PDB file of C-alpha atoms in Angstrom:
ATOM      1  CA  UNK A   1     -40.483-160.014 236.935  1.00 78.00           C
ATOM      2  CA  UNK A   2     -38.258-159.644 233.700  1.00 83.00           C
ATOM      3  CA  UNK A   3     -39.748-158.252 230.641  1.00 92.00           C
ATOM      4  CA  UNK A   4     -38.154-159.098 227.424  1.00 95.00           C
ATOM      5  CA  UNK A   5     -38.290-157.321 223.819  1.00 96.00           C
ATOM      6  CA  UNK A   6     -36.831-158.607 220.985  1.00 97.00           C
ATOM      7  CA  UNK A   7     -35.865-156.881 217.576  1.00 97.00           C
ATOM      8  CA  UNK A   8     -33.958-157.113 214.589  1.00 97.00           C
ATOM      9  CA  UNK A   9     -36.014-159.664 212.653  1.00 97.00           C
ATOM     10  CA  UNK A  10     -36.765-159.439 208.981  1.00 97.00           C
ATOM     11  CA  UNK A  11     -36.534-160.717 205.379  1.00 98.00           C
ATOM     12  CA  UNK A  12     -33.123-161.805 204.234  1.00 98.00           C
ATOM     13  CA  UNK A  13     -31.817-163.653 201.299  1.00 98.00           C
ATOM     14  CA  UNK A  14     -30.087-167.295 202.024  1.00 98.00           C
ATOM     15  CA  UNK A  15     -26.522-166.756 202.952  1.00 97.00           C
ATOM     16  CA  UNK A  16     -27.070-163.456 204.544  1.00 98.00           C
ATOM     17  CA  UNK A  17     -27.022-162.526 208.213  1.00 98.00           C
ATOM     18  CA  UNK A  18     -29.101-160.728 210.949  1.00 98.00           C
ATOM     19  CA  UNK A  19     -28.578-159.670 214.320  1.00 98.00           C
ATOM     20  CA  UNK A  20     -31.396-160.197 216.841  1.00 98.00           C
ATOM     21  CA  UNK A  21     -31.326-158.184 220.143  1.00 98.00           C
ATOM     22  CA  UNK A  22     -33.442-158.626 223.120  1.00 97.00           C
ATOM     23  CA  UNK A  23     -33.772-155.877 225.726  1.00 95.00           C
ATOM     24  CA  UNK A  24     -34.718-156.870 229.209  1.00 92.00           C
ATOM     25  CA  UNK A  25     -36.217-154.831 231.773  1.00 87.00           C
ATOM     26  CA  UNK A  26     -37.537-155.570 235.443  1.00 81.00           C
ATOM     27  CA  UNK A  27     -35.412-157.288 238.100  1.00 72.00           C
ATOM     28  CA  UNK A  28     -31.704-157.296 237.743  1.00 64.00           C
ATOM     29  CA  UNK A  29     -31.085-158.815 234.076  1.00 68.00           C
ATOM     30  CA  UNK A  30     -27.484-159.867 234.889  1.00 71.00           C
ATOM     31  CA  UNK A  31     -28.237-162.508 237.281  1.00 82.00           C
ATOM     32  CA  UNK A  32     -30.379-164.251 234.758  1.00 89.00           C
ATOM     33  CA  UNK A  33     -29.295-167.155 232.231  1.00 94.00           C
ATOM     34  CA  UNK A  34     -30.759-166.141 228.869  1.00 95.00           C
ATOM     35  CA  UNK A  35     -31.702-167.991 225.744  1.00 97.00           C
ATOM     36  CA  UNK A  36     -33.047-167.920 222.211  1.00 98.00           C
ATOM     37  CA  UNK A  37     -35.838-170.397 221.057  1.00 98.00           C
ATOM     38  CA  UNK A  38     -37.622-170.591 217.547  1.00 98.00           C
ATOM     39  CA  UNK A  39     -41.075-171.739 216.226  1.00 98.00           C
ATOM     40  CA  UNK A  40     -41.439-172.342 212.700  1.00 97.00           C
ATOM     41  CA  UNK A  41     -44.905-172.570 211.208  1.00 92.00           C
ATOM     42  CA  UNK A  42     -46.606-175.843 212.015  1.00 95.00           C
ATOM     43  CA  UNK A  43     -43.831-177.140 214.311  1.00 97.00           C
ATOM     44  CA  UNK A  44     -43.035-176.931 217.805  1.00 97.00           C
ATOM     45  CA  UNK A  45     -40.871-174.476 219.433  1.00 97.00           C
ATOM     46  CA  UNK A  46     -37.254-175.625 219.814  1.00 97.00           C
ATOM     47  CA  UNK A  47     -34.191-174.380 221.538  1.00 98.00           C
ATOM     48  CA  UNK A  48     -31.571-172.394 219.533  1.00 98.00           C
ATOM     49  CA  UNK A  49     -28.961-171.048 222.054  1.00 98.00           C
ATOM     50  CA  UNK A  50     -28.332-169.970 225.693  1.00 97.00           C
ATOM     51  CA  UNK A  51     -25.915-168.163 227.774  1.00 96.00           C
ATOM     52  CA  UNK A  52     -25.143-167.961 231.343  1.00 92.00           C
ATOM     53  CA  UNK A  53     -25.471-164.855 233.343  1.00 88.00           C
ATOM     54  CA  UNK A  54     -21.992-163.773 233.154  1.00 86.00           C
ATOM     55  CA  UNK A  55     -21.535-164.873 229.427  1.00 85.00           C
ATOM     56  CA  UNK A  56     -18.858-167.218 230.061  1.00 88.00           C
ATOM     57  CA  UNK A  57     -20.715-170.241 229.021  1.00 93.00           C
ATOM     58  CA  UNK A  58     -22.796-170.877 225.825  1.00 96.00           C
ATOM     59  CA  UNK A  59     -24.617-173.731 224.213  1.00 96.00           C
ATOM     60  CA  UNK A  60     -26.061-174.204 220.933  1.00 97.00           C
ATOM     61  CA  UNK A  61     -28.595-176.640 218.984  1.00 97.00           C
ATOM     62  CA  UNK A  62     -26.652-178.634 216.607  1.00 96.00           C
ATOM     63  CA  UNK A  63     -28.398-177.132 213.583  1.00 94.00           C
ATOM     64  CA  UNK A  64     -26.941-173.649 214.454  1.00 92.00           C
ATOM     65  CA  UNK A  65     -23.259-174.358 215.705  1.00 87.00           C
ATOM     66  CA  UNK A  66     -20.946-172.328 213.473  1.00 92.00           C
ATOM     67  CA  UNK A  67     -23.395-170.303 212.051  1.00 97.00           C
ATOM     68  CA  UNK A  68     -25.108-168.445 215.156  1.00 98.00           C
ATOM     69  CA  UNK A  69     -23.367-166.844 218.116  1.00 98.00           C
ATOM     70  CA  UNK A  70     -25.400-165.662 221.419  1.00 98.00           C
ATOM     71  CA  UNK A  71     -23.794-162.900 223.359  1.00 97.00           C
ATOM     72  CA  UNK A  72     -24.921-160.598 226.144  1.00 95.00           C
ATOM     73  CA  UNK A  73     -24.250-156.909 227.346  1.00 94.00           C
ATOM     74  CA  UNK A  74     -25.220-156.779 231.224  1.00 91.00           C
ATOM     75  CA  UNK A  75     -24.466-153.178 231.174  1.00 91.00           C
ATOM     76  CA  UNK A  76     -26.978-152.710 228.255  1.00 92.00           C
ATOM     77  CA  UNK A  77     -29.359-155.210 229.677  1.00 91.00           C
ATOM     78  CA  UNK A  78     -29.268-157.052 226.353  1.00 94.00           C
ATOM     79  CA  UNK A  79     -28.905-160.340 224.854  1.00 96.00           C
ATOM     80  CA  UNK A  80     -27.976-160.577 221.224  1.00 98.00           C
ATOM     81  CA  UNK A  81     -28.211-163.641 218.695  1.00 98.00           C
ATOM     82  CA  UNK A  82     -25.911-163.244 215.567  1.00 98.00           C
ATOM     83  CA  UNK A  83     -27.064-165.532 212.758  1.00 98.00           C
ATOM     84  CA  UNK A  84     -25.022-165.957 209.835  1.00 98.00           C
ATOM     85  CA  UNK A  85     -25.004-168.147 206.669  1.00 97.00           C
ATOM     86  CA  UNK A  86     -28.857-168.380 206.928  1.00 98.00           C
ATOM     87  CA  UNK A  87     -30.921-171.017 205.369  1.00 97.00           C
ATOM     88  CA  UNK A  88     -34.498-170.903 204.321  1.00 97.00           C
ATOM     89  CA  UNK A  89     -35.132-173.710 207.021  1.00 96.00           C
ATOM     90  CA  UNK A  90     -33.962-170.955 209.699  1.00 97.00           C
ATOM     91  CA  UNK A  91     -37.440-169.179 209.069  1.00 98.00           C
ATOM     92  CA  UNK A  92     -39.417-168.661 212.306  1.00 98.00           C
ATOM     93  CA  UNK A  93     -40.456-166.670 214.814  1.00 98.00           C
ATOM     94  CA  UNK A  94     -37.588-166.217 217.272  1.00 98.00           C
ATOM     95  CA  UNK A  95     -38.248-165.909 221.004  1.00 98.00           C
ATOM     96  CA  UNK A  96     -35.789-164.322 223.805  1.00 97.00           C
ATOM     97  CA  UNK A  97     -36.129-166.294 227.013  1.00 97.00           C
ATOM     98  CA  UNK A  98     -34.846-166.083 230.608  1.00 94.00           C
ATOM     99  CA  UNK A  99     -34.309-168.236 233.152  1.00 92.00           C
ATOM    100  CA  UNK A 100     -35.292-167.248 236.795  1.00 88.00           C
ATOM    101  CA  UNK A 101     -31.895-167.818 237.963  1.00 87.00           C
ATOM    102  CA  UNK A 102     -28.230-167.568 236.846  1.00 86.00           C
ATOM    103  CA  UNK A 103     -28.009-171.137 235.435  1.00 87.00           C
ATOM    104  CA  UNK A 104     -29.710-172.489 232.137  1.00 90.00           C
ATOM    105  CA  UNK A 105     -32.089-175.512 232.729  1.00 91.00           C
ATOM    106  CA  UNK A 106     -34.070-175.081 229.438  1.00 91.00           C
ATOM    107  CA  UNK A 107     -37.304-174.190 231.395  1.00 92.00           C
ATOM    108  CA  UNK A 108     -37.404-170.379 231.176  1.00 94.00           C
ATOM    109  CA  UNK A 109     -39.398-168.442 233.441  1.00 93.00           C
ATOM    110  CA  UNK A 110     -39.741-165.377 231.287  1.00 94.00           C
ATOM    111  CA  UNK A 111     -40.593-164.985 227.456  1.00 96.00           C
ATOM    112  CA  UNK A 112     -40.436-162.205 225.005  1.00 97.00           C
ATOM    113  CA  UNK A 113     -43.248-161.704 222.286  1.00 97.00           C
ATOM    114  CA  UNK A 114     -41.075-162.795 219.425  1.00 97.00           C
ATOM    115  CA  UNK A 115     -39.569-161.558 216.276  1.00 98.00           C
ATOM    116  CA  UNK A 116     -40.100-162.921 212.525  1.00 98.00           C
ATOM    117  CA  UNK A 117     -36.863-164.144 210.570  1.00 98.00           C
ATOM    118  CA  UNK A 118     -37.812-165.036 207.029  1.00 98.00           C
ATOM    119  CA  UNK A 119     -34.821-166.508 204.708  1.00 98.00           C
ATOM    120  CA  UNK A 120     -35.741-166.477 201.064  1.00 97.00           C
ATOM    121  CA  UNK A 121     -34.062-169.025 198.764  1.00 94.00           C
TER     122      UNK A 121
END
């Protein structure tokens, strides 16, 4: 089992930045591929970004490329999502997720409870 707890959400003006953190506990964190999803009101949950177990491989949704950066610190059992140049359409609940293994397949086995990000215009 992997337990995930997100933090760092909040209210920010358009053009601003936030950094989300996801603290993991339980089984060995460093062997899991990790990712972020988001869900806006009335919309389905969508993929945002993912990172391999060692941090050497990342992938992003097209709508965040160049603005968001995913990273991880395995010594701290934490994955981050640095969000810059935020737009009102980035408003959503952001979820941290973990694969059961070291590769990212987009089918996480574990989820956090989510953290709200609100971007005002």
